[in-house]
Amino acid sequence: MEGNLKNVLVLSFGFLLLFTAYGGLQSLQSSLYSEEGLGVAALSTLYGGMLLSSMFLPPVLIGKLGCKWTLVLAMCCYVAFSLGNFYASWYTLIPASVLVGLGAAALWSAQGTYLTIVGNMQARKTGQVGKDVVSQYFGIFFLIFQSSGVWGNLISSLVFGQMPTQGCGFLAVLLMAVFLEPVRDAQPEGEDEKQAPPFWSTLLSTFKLLRDKRLRLLILLPMLSGFEQAFLSGDYTRSYTTCALGIQFVGYVMICFGAADALCSVLFGRLARHTGRTVLFALGAVTQLACIIALLLWKPHPSQLPVFFVFPSLWGMADAVWQTQNNALFGVLFEKNKEAAFANYRLWEALGFVIAFGYSTFLCVSVKLYVLLGVLSAAMAAYGAVEYTESRKADGPLAAGRTKPAEDGATQTKL
């Protein structure tokens, strides 16, 4: 098997194992620990920790440890959270949530950086366009990773009241430590000899990248990802599924979301090279818009059982667009600052989660849907502005210098 693809599969199955143990727990937090708001508080704390650590931690850890060992260290934090659920209380679950929040930013920043690097390596090796290979690798990753939502929620549904086996988390750490190959980003000729940037420069690189106007516009995309995932896992499961059908159906509803997300991820990863990413972004926006409007009008009743599974399936389809195309877009546009770019992605996504979970107990469901509708509209408008600007650059007199073959494929942004 080709080496870069092998590493993508090792990374993907490592996340599959880790989130099979963790995913079911996360989707049940707001329902399982509803007394005194412990579940929502745990989720809010988790994403609050992720928000804070995204500001500084990922570029430093990735710079010092490399992507591989950053991934291994961060996975250990997730294992600790899963273990904390065995004795769930304010004194165990909140500290465990802080720990996994700190690890989550590093985990996902290293994941995005690693996939972008190996995608560009493969593009240079085969003479393909970098953005196409990166998008395809993200599609493969999310196909395998999102299936963890199926297995984790299936376990949590079949053995409700017990916790999924934690052996999966330990196996994930072992798999990554033994089989994932370290990678080093290819540098332009002469840059290898340059002195490493000072520690404080690396520490603040997440904020320094915000000087780029494109990033300031695109921060709404990861925020949208946070808002929409928080709504499904925190509000749809509680206000629609649990109220009408009972908590025993939450896992099965989330299975539909995970299955649709997984299948559409690999599909969209491959379609992107033929359709361009704008078509996929439009598909995701229209799908989620239709779901929001329908949820505002729908009055759930136990007799409408199939409808409860249609919404998470369509939601998973839209989420597949955000996960594959958002990540690929950040890797392509900010190829020279990948660590800081993905740290920003997780920072603003975590902020979306924190805001959504923060107002979860204060606002009614219809207001939350209107908020989500506003974020969706603003994010698509900002994304359209970036694509318009990039397309004008690609068509301008300097285009020839930016659209050279596969060696520079990762920096190409033309549709």
Short mmCIF file of C-alpha atoms in Angstrom, two decimals:
data_model
loop_
_atom_site.label_atom_id
_atom_site.label_comp_id
_atom_site.label_asym_id
_atom_site.label_seq_id
_atom_site.Cartn_x
_atom_site.Cartn_y
_atom_site.Cartn_z
CA MET A 1 0.00 0.00 0.00
CA GLU A 2 1.22 3.50 -0.84
CA GLY A 3 2.86 5.06 2.21
CA ASN A 4 0.89 8.31 2.45
CA LEU A 5 -2.44 6.51 2.12
CA LYS A 6 -1.33 4.03 4.78
CA ASN A 7 -0.68 6.90 7.19
CA VAL A 8 -4.09 8.40 6.41
CA LEU A 9 -5.73 5.06 7.23
CA VAL A 10 -3.74 4.64 10.47
CA LEU A 11 -4.74 8.16 11.54
CA SER A 12 -8.37 7.53 10.58
CA PHE A 13 -8.68 4.22 12.42
CA GLY A 14 -6.96 5.71 15.45
CA PHE A 15 -9.65 8.38 15.61
CA LEU A 16 -12.32 5.74 14.96
CA LEU A 17 -11.21 3.75 17.99
CA LEU A 18 -10.84 6.81 20.20
CA PHE A 19 -14.22 8.31 19.36
CA THR A 20 -16.06 5.01 19.47
CA ALA A 21 -15.44 5.20 23.21
CA TYR A 22 -15.89 8.97 23.49
CA GLY A 23 -18.63 9.79 20.96
CA GLY A 24 -21.44 7.91 22.65
CA LEU A 25 -20.60 9.58 25.95
CA GLN A 26 -20.64 13.05 24.41
CA SER A 27 -24.03 12.67 22.75
CA LEU A 28 -25.56 11.44 26.03
CA GLN A 29 -24.09 14.12 28.30
CA SER A 30 -27.03 16.55 28.18
CA SER A 31 -29.57 13.74 28.63
CA LEU A 32 -27.76 11.34 30.96
CA TYR A 33 -26.55 13.98 33.43
CA SER A 34 -29.47 16.40 33.21
CA GLU A 35 -29.85 16.76 36.98
CA GLU A 36 -28.62 20.20 38.06
CA GLY A 37 -27.30 20.72 34.53
CA LEU A 38 -24.17 18.60 34.97
CA GLY A 39 -24.19 17.29 31.40
CA VAL A 40 -24.49 20.70 29.74
CA ALA A 41 -21.95 22.14 32.20
CA ALA A 42 -19.50 19.37 31.30
CA LEU A 43 -19.89 20.04 27.57
CA SER A 44 -19.56 23.80 28.09
CA THR A 45 -16.44 23.30 30.19
CA LEU A 46 -14.98 20.96 27.61
CA TYR A 47 -15.36 23.43 24.78
CA GLY A 48 -14.29 26.29 27.02
CA GLY A 49 -11.04 24.44 27.66
CA MET A 50 -10.69 23.82 23.95
CA LEU A 51 -11.30 27.51 23.29
CA LEU A 52 -8.53 28.60 25.65
CA SER A 53 -6.00 26.00 24.55
CA SER A 54 -6.62 26.78 20.86
CA MET A 55 -5.22 30.25 21.44
CA PHE A 56 -1.74 29.09 22.35
CA LEU A 57 -1.19 25.36 22.72
CA PRO A 58 -1.37 23.65 19.26
CA PRO A 59 1.42 25.52 17.42
CA VAL A 60 3.74 25.09 20.40
CA LEU A 61 3.06 21.37 20.87
CA ILE A 62 3.20 20.59 17.14
CA GLY A 63 6.40 22.60 16.82
CA LYS A 64 8.07 20.81 19.75
CA LEU A 65 6.68 17.28 19.49
CA GLY A 66 5.63 17.02 15.86
CA CYS A 67 2.19 15.95 14.69
CA LYS A 68 2.53 12.29 15.67
CA TRP A 69 3.40 12.70 19.34
CA THR A 70 1.02 15.62 19.74
CA LEU A 71 -1.74 13.27 18.58
CA VAL A 72 -0.66 10.55 21.01
CA LEU A 73 -0.51 12.95 23.98
CA ALA A 74 -3.89 14.49 23.16
CA MET A 75 -5.54 11.08 22.82
CA CYS A 76 -4.48 10.27 26.38
CA CYS A 77 -6.61 13.23 27.54
CA TYR A 78 -9.66 11.71 25.83
CA VAL A 79 -9.05 8.39 27.54
CA ALA A 80 -8.99 10.20 30.89
CA PHE A 81 -12.39 11.81 30.11
CA SER A 82 -13.91 8.45 29.26
CA LEU A 83 -12.64 7.02 32.53
CA GLY A 84 -14.07 10.01 34.43
CA ASN A 85 -17.56 9.00 33.30
CA PHE A 86 -17.37 5.80 35.33
CA TYR A 87 -17.77 7.90 38.50
CA ALA A 88 -19.63 10.88 37.13
CA SER A 89 -19.97 13.80 39.54
CA TRP A 90 -19.14 17.49 39.59
CA TYR A 91 -15.76 16.60 41.11
CA THR A 92 -14.77 14.11 38.41
CA LEU A 93 -16.59 15.13 35.23
CA ILE A 94 -15.71 18.84 35.23
CA PRO A 95 -11.92 18.35 35.72
CA ALA A 96 -12.00 15.57 33.11
CA SER A 97 -13.82 17.93 30.73
CA VAL A 98 -11.14 20.59 31.23
CA LEU A 99 -8.46 18.00 30.44
CA VAL A 100 -10.10 16.77 27.25
CA GLY A 101 -10.75 20.38 26.21
CA LEU A 102 -7.04 21.12 26.49
CA GLY A 103 -6.21 18.01 24.49
CA ALA A 104 -8.90 18.50 21.84
CA ALA A 105 -7.40 21.65 20.33
CA ALA A 106 -4.01 19.99 19.93
CA LEU A 107 -5.57 16.76 18.64
CA TRP A 108 -7.58 18.35 15.86
CA SER A 109 -4.93 20.90 14.89
CA ALA A 110 -2.35 18.11 14.55
CA GLN A 111 -4.85 16.02 12.57
CA GLY A 112 -5.52 18.80 10.07
CA THR A 113 -1.84 19.64 9.77
CA TYR A 114 -0.87 15.99 9.26
CA LEU A 115 -3.46 15.34 6.55
CA THR A 116 -2.53 18.53 4.71
CA ILE A 117 1.17 17.60 4.75
CA VAL A 118 0.68 14.04 3.51
CA GLY A 119 -1.84 15.24 0.90
CA ASN A 120 0.66 17.73 -0.49
CA MET A 121 3.42 15.10 -0.39
CA GLN A 122 1.25 12.74 -2.42
CA ALA A 123 0.37 15.51 -4.88
CA ARG A 124 4.03 16.30 -5.50
CA LYS A 125 4.78 12.60 -5.89
CA THR A 126 2.03 11.91 -8.43
CA GLY A 127 1.82 15.28 -10.20
CA GLN A 128 -1.71 16.03 -9.03
CA VAL A 129 -3.17 19.29 -7.76
CA GLY A 130 -2.55 19.63 -4.04
CA LYS A 131 -6.02 20.83 -3.07
CA ASP A 132 -7.65 17.84 -4.77
CA VAL A 133 -5.53 15.28 -2.92
CA VAL A 134 -5.95 17.11 0.40
CA SER A 135 -9.74 17.16 -0.07
CA GLN A 136 -9.74 13.46 -0.96
CA TYR A 137 -7.68 12.57 2.14
CA PHE A 138 -10.01 14.57 4.38
CA GLY A 139 -12.92 12.70 2.79
CA ILE A 140 -11.33 9.31 3.55
CA PHE A 141 -10.57 10.42 7.10
CA PHE A 142 -14.09 11.61 7.84
CA LEU A 143 -15.63 8.50 6.25
CA ILE A 144 -13.83 6.33 8.79
CA PHE A 145 -13.91 8.80 11.68
CA GLN A 146 -17.62 9.64 11.43
CA SER A 147 -18.50 5.96 11.53
CA SER A 148 -17.36 6.12 15.17
CA GLY A 149 -20.66 7.91 15.77
CA VAL A 150 -22.43 4.77 14.58
CA TRP A 151 -20.49 2.32 16.76
CA GLY A 152 -20.24 4.53 19.83
CA ASN A 153 -23.92 5.41 19.84
CA LEU A 154 -24.91 1.82 19.07
CA ILE A 155 -23.02 0.67 22.15
CA SER A 156 -24.50 3.44 24.30
CA SER A 157 -28.01 2.55 23.08
CA LEU A 158 -27.75 -1.21 23.55
CA VAL A 159 -26.15 -0.96 26.97
CA PHE A 160 -27.84 2.23 28.15
CA GLY A 161 -27.03 2.99 31.75
CA GLN A 162 -23.55 1.49 31.32
CA MET A 163 -20.52 3.06 29.71
CA PRO A 164 -18.98 1.82 26.45
CA THR A 165 -15.81 -0.19 26.86
CA GLN A 166 -12.76 2.04 27.29
CA GLY A 167 -10.38 -0.45 25.66
CA CYS A 168 -10.95 1.30 22.34
CA GLY A 169 -9.28 4.46 23.65
CA PHE A 170 -6.19 2.62 24.81
CA LEU A 171 -5.98 0.79 21.47
CA ALA A 172 -6.14 4.13 19.64
CA VAL A 173 -3.17 5.47 21.60
CA LEU A 174 -1.20 2.27 20.93
CA LEU A 175 -2.04 2.28 17.20
CA MET A 176 -0.88 5.86 16.73
CA ALA A 177 2.29 5.43 18.78
CA VAL A 178 3.40 2.29 16.93
CA PHE A 179 2.19 2.58 13.34
CA LEU A 180 1.79 6.28 12.46
CA GLU A 181 4.87 7.60 10.69
CA PRO A 182 6.21 11.04 11.62
CA VAL A 183 6.07 13.52 8.75
CA ARG A 184 7.94 16.71 8.13
CA ASP A 185 6.57 19.52 6.04
CA ALA A 186 8.52 20.18 2.85
CA GLN A 187 10.17 23.59 2.95
CA PRO A 188 11.13 25.74 -0.02
CA GLU A 189 14.81 25.52 -0.88
CA GLY A 190 16.95 27.38 1.61
CA GLU A 191 14.34 27.61 4.36
CA ASP A 192 15.60 24.55 6.22
CA GLU A 193 18.66 26.49 7.26
CA LYS A 194 16.63 29.35 8.73
CA GLN A 195 16.63 29.70 12.49
CA ALA A 196 13.53 28.39 14.23
CA PRO A 197 11.12 31.17 15.24
CA PRO A 198 11.27 32.32 18.87
CA PHE A 199 9.02 30.59 21.39
CA TRP A 200 6.83 33.66 21.90
CA SER A 201 6.37 34.04 18.16
CA THR A 202 5.15 30.44 17.94
CA LEU A 203 2.95 30.91 21.00
CA LEU A 204 1.20 33.92 19.46
CA SER A 205 1.11 32.61 15.87
CA THR A 206 -2.59 31.77 16.17
CA PHE A 207 -3.43 35.43 16.75
CA LYS A 208 -0.85 36.76 14.27
CA LEU A 209 -2.55 34.88 11.46
CA LEU A 210 -5.70 36.92 12.09
CA ARG A 211 -3.94 39.76 10.27
CA ASP A 212 -4.96 37.90 7.10
CA LYS A 213 -8.29 39.33 5.94
CA ARG A 214 -9.31 35.97 4.49
CA LEU A 215 -9.08 34.33 7.90
CA ARG A 216 -11.08 37.09 9.55
CA LEU A 217 -13.87 36.41 7.07
CA LEU A 218 -13.62 32.64 7.30
CA ILE A 219 -13.85 32.40 11.10
CA LEU A 220 -17.63 32.21 10.71
CA LEU A 221 -17.31 28.79 9.02
CA PRO A 222 -15.84 26.98 12.05
CA MET A 223 -18.23 28.90 14.31
CA LEU A 224 -21.10 27.57 12.20
CA SER A 225 -19.68 24.08 12.62
CA GLY A 226 -19.72 24.55 16.40
CA PHE A 227 -23.25 25.96 16.48
CA GLU A 228 -24.78 23.27 14.28
CA GLN A 229 -23.09 20.34 16.04
CA ALA A 230 -24.02 21.75 19.45
CA PHE A 231 -27.65 22.09 18.38
CA LEU A 232 -27.88 18.51 17.20
CA SER A 233 -26.08 16.90 20.16
CA GLY A 234 -27.48 19.20 22.84
CA ASP A 235 -30.88 20.46 21.68
CA TYR A 236 -32.24 18.08 19.06
CA THR A 237 -31.45 15.04 21.21
CA ARG A 238 -33.03 16.60 24.29
CA SER A 239 -35.89 18.80 23.04
CA TYR A 240 -37.07 16.62 20.16
CA THR A 241 -35.91 13.03 20.60
CA THR A 242 -35.90 12.63 24.39
CA CYS A 243 -39.12 14.57 24.94
CA ALA A 244 -41.13 12.73 22.30
CA LEU A 245 -39.55 9.27 22.16
CA GLY A 246 -37.46 8.86 25.30
CA ILE A 247 -33.75 8.91 26.02
CA GLN A 248 -33.32 5.33 24.75
CA PHE A 249 -33.69 6.64 21.16
CA VAL A 250 -30.92 9.25 21.40
CA GLY A 251 -28.20 6.84 20.38
CA TYR A 252 -30.13 5.55 17.38
CA VAL A 253 -30.83 9.09 16.19
CA MET A 254 -27.14 9.93 16.43
CA ILE A 255 -26.31 6.74 14.52
CA CYS A 256 -28.25 8.13 11.54
CA PHE A 257 -26.29 11.36 11.81
CA GLY A 258 -22.94 9.53 11.96
CA ALA A 259 -23.74 7.15 9.11
CA ALA A 260 -24.91 9.92 6.77
CA ASP A 261 -21.94 12.08 7.74
CA ALA A 262 -19.47 9.24 7.09
CA LEU A 263 -20.86 8.25 3.68
CA CYS A 264 -21.22 11.82 2.45
CA SER A 265 -17.72 12.72 3.64
CA VAL A 266 -15.96 10.31 1.30
CA LEU A 267 -18.40 11.19 -1.50
CA PHE A 268 -17.81 14.93 -1.18
CA GLY A 269 -14.06 14.41 -0.86
CA ARG A 270 -14.07 12.82 -4.29
CA LEU A 271 -16.67 15.11 -5.86
CA ALA A 272 -14.74 18.25 -4.95
CA ARG A 273 -12.23 17.79 -7.76
CA HIS A 274 -15.06 17.64 -10.33
CA THR A 275 -17.55 20.17 -8.99
CA GLY A 276 -15.34 22.64 -7.16
CA ARG A 277 -15.88 23.40 -3.51
CA THR A 278 -18.43 26.21 -4.04
CA VAL A 279 -21.03 23.74 -5.30
CA LEU A 280 -20.57 21.60 -2.20
CA PHE A 281 -20.76 24.60 0.12
CA ALA A 282 -23.99 25.62 -1.59
CA LEU A 283 -25.38 22.10 -1.15
CA GLY A 284 -24.52 22.11 2.54
CA ALA A 285 -26.07 25.54 3.07
CA VAL A 286 -29.32 24.68 1.28
CA THR A 287 -29.64 21.36 3.13
CA GLN A 288 -29.12 22.92 6.54
CA LEU A 289 -31.39 25.85 5.71
CA ALA A 290 -34.18 23.44 4.77
CA CYS A 291 -33.71 21.53 8.04
CA ILE A 292 -33.84 24.70 10.13
CA ILE A 293 -37.06 25.88 8.51
CA ALA A 294 -38.64 22.44 8.83
CA LEU A 295 -37.69 22.18 12.51
CA LEU A 296 -39.26 25.58 13.18
CA LEU A 297 -42.54 24.35 11.67
CA TRP A 298 -42.52 20.75 12.95
CA LYS A 299 -44.51 19.64 15.99
CA PRO A 300 -42.88 16.32 16.97
CA HIS A 301 -45.09 13.40 17.97
CA PRO A 302 -44.18 9.76 18.74
CA SER A 303 -46.31 8.58 15.81
CA GLN A 304 -43.92 10.33 13.38
CA LEU A 305 -41.03 7.99 14.18
CA PRO A 306 -39.30 8.06 10.73
CA VAL A 307 -39.12 11.86 10.76
CA PHE A 308 -36.96 11.78 13.89
CA PHE A 309 -34.30 9.96 11.84
CA VAL A 310 -34.64 11.98 8.64
CA PHE A 311 -33.49 15.22 10.27
CA PRO A 312 -30.19 13.90 11.69
CA SER A 313 -29.48 12.17 8.37
CA LEU A 314 -29.85 15.43 6.44
CA TRP A 315 -27.93 17.24 9.19
CA GLY A 316 -25.13 14.71 8.75
CA MET A 317 -25.10 15.37 5.02
CA ALA A 318 -24.61 19.10 5.63
CA ASP A 319 -22.04 18.47 8.34
CA ALA A 320 -20.03 16.32 5.92
CA VAL A 321 -19.63 19.41 3.73
CA TRP A 322 -18.47 21.55 6.63
CA GLN A 323 -16.01 18.98 7.96
CA THR A 324 -14.36 17.95 4.68
CA GLN A 325 -14.44 21.24 2.80
CA ASN A 326 -13.76 23.60 5.71
CA ASN A 327 -10.66 21.67 6.72
CA ALA A 328 -9.42 21.35 3.15
CA LEU A 329 -10.07 25.07 2.56
CA PHE A 330 -8.02 26.10 5.60
CA GLY A 331 -5.20 23.76 4.59
CA VAL A 332 -5.13 25.13 1.06
CA LEU A 333 -5.47 28.86 1.75
CA PHE A 334 -3.01 28.93 4.65
CA GLU A 335 -0.57 26.27 3.46
CA LYS A 336 2.46 28.08 4.88
CA ASN A 337 0.88 28.51 8.32
CA LYS A 338 -0.99 25.23 8.73
CA GLU A 339 -0.51 24.84 12.48
CA ALA A 340 -1.78 28.34 13.24
CA ALA A 341 -4.59 28.01 10.67
CA PHE A 342 -5.97 24.80 12.18
CA ALA A 343 -5.51 26.19 15.69
CA ASN A 344 -7.68 29.12 14.59
CA TYR A 345 -10.19 26.71 13.12
CA ARG A 346 -10.53 24.88 16.44
CA LEU A 347 -10.55 28.15 18.37
CA TRP A 348 -13.54 29.56 16.53
CA GLU A 349 -15.32 26.21 16.34
CA ALA A 350 -14.92 25.86 20.10
CA LEU A 351 -16.28 29.39 20.54
CA GLY A 352 -19.35 28.35 18.56
CA PHE A 353 -19.82 25.35 20.85
CA VAL A 354 -19.33 27.41 24.00
CA ILE A 355 -21.83 30.08 22.95
CA ALA A 356 -24.39 27.46 21.89
CA PHE A 357 -24.06 25.43 25.08
CA GLY A 358 -23.88 28.62 27.14
CA TYR A 359 -27.32 29.83 26.10
CA SER A 360 -28.72 26.30 25.92
CA THR A 361 -30.57 26.53 29.24
CA PHE A 362 -31.80 30.12 28.74
CA LEU A 363 -33.27 30.25 25.23
CA CYS A 364 -36.13 28.28 23.75
CA VAL A 365 -35.51 25.99 20.80
CA SER A 366 -37.07 28.29 18.20
CA VAL A 367 -34.77 31.17 19.19
CA LYS A 368 -31.76 28.86 18.93
CA LEU A 369 -32.82 27.88 15.41
CA TYR A 370 -33.10 31.55 14.40
CA VAL A 371 -29.62 32.16 15.80
CA LEU A 372 -28.31 29.21 13.80
CA LEU A 373 -30.05 30.56 10.70
CA GLY A 374 -28.33 33.92 11.16
CA VAL A 375 -24.90 32.32 11.62
CA LEU A 376 -25.42 30.15 8.54
CA SER A 377 -26.38 33.16 6.40
CA ALA A 378 -23.46 35.28 7.61
CA ALA A 379 -20.96 32.43 7.17
CA MET A 380 -22.03 31.77 3.59
CA ALA A 381 -21.85 35.47 2.73
CA ALA A 382 -18.33 35.74 4.17
CA TYR A 383 -17.23 32.55 2.43
CA GLY A 384 -18.58 33.85 -0.87
CA ALA A 385 -16.55 37.04 -0.42
CA VAL A 386 -13.35 35.02 0.05
CA GLU A 387 -14.02 32.85 -2.98
CA TYR A 388 -14.73 35.94 -5.09
CA THR A 389 -11.49 37.56 -3.98
CA GLU A 390 -9.47 34.39 -4.62
CA SER A 391 -11.00 33.88 -8.06
CA ARG A 392 -10.09 37.44 -9.04
CA LYS A 393 -6.52 36.85 -7.91
CA ALA A 394 -6.34 33.63 -9.93
CA ASP A 395 -7.59 35.40 -13.05
CA GLY A 396 -5.29 38.39 -12.63
CA PRO A 397 -1.92 39.11 -14.26
CA LEU A 398 -0.06 37.28 -11.47
CA ALA A 399 -2.04 34.09 -11.94
CA ALA A 400 0.68 32.32 -13.83
CA GLY A 401 3.00 32.57 -10.86
CA ARG A 402 0.42 31.10 -8.53
CA THR A 403 -1.01 28.27 -10.59
CA LYS A 404 2.07 26.28 -11.41
CA PRO A 405 1.79 22.56 -11.33
CA ALA A 406 1.58 20.11 -8.57
CA GLU A 407 4.66 21.31 -6.69
CA ASP A 408 2.62 24.35 -5.69
CA GLY A 409 -0.74 22.62 -5.84
CA ALA A 410 -1.50 23.19 -2.18
CA THR A 411 -1.44 26.95 -2.63
CA GLN A 412 -3.86 26.94 -5.54
CA THR A 413 -7.20 28.43 -4.65
CA LYS A 414 -8.82 28.74 -8.01
CA LEU A 415 -12.09 26.88 -8.32
#
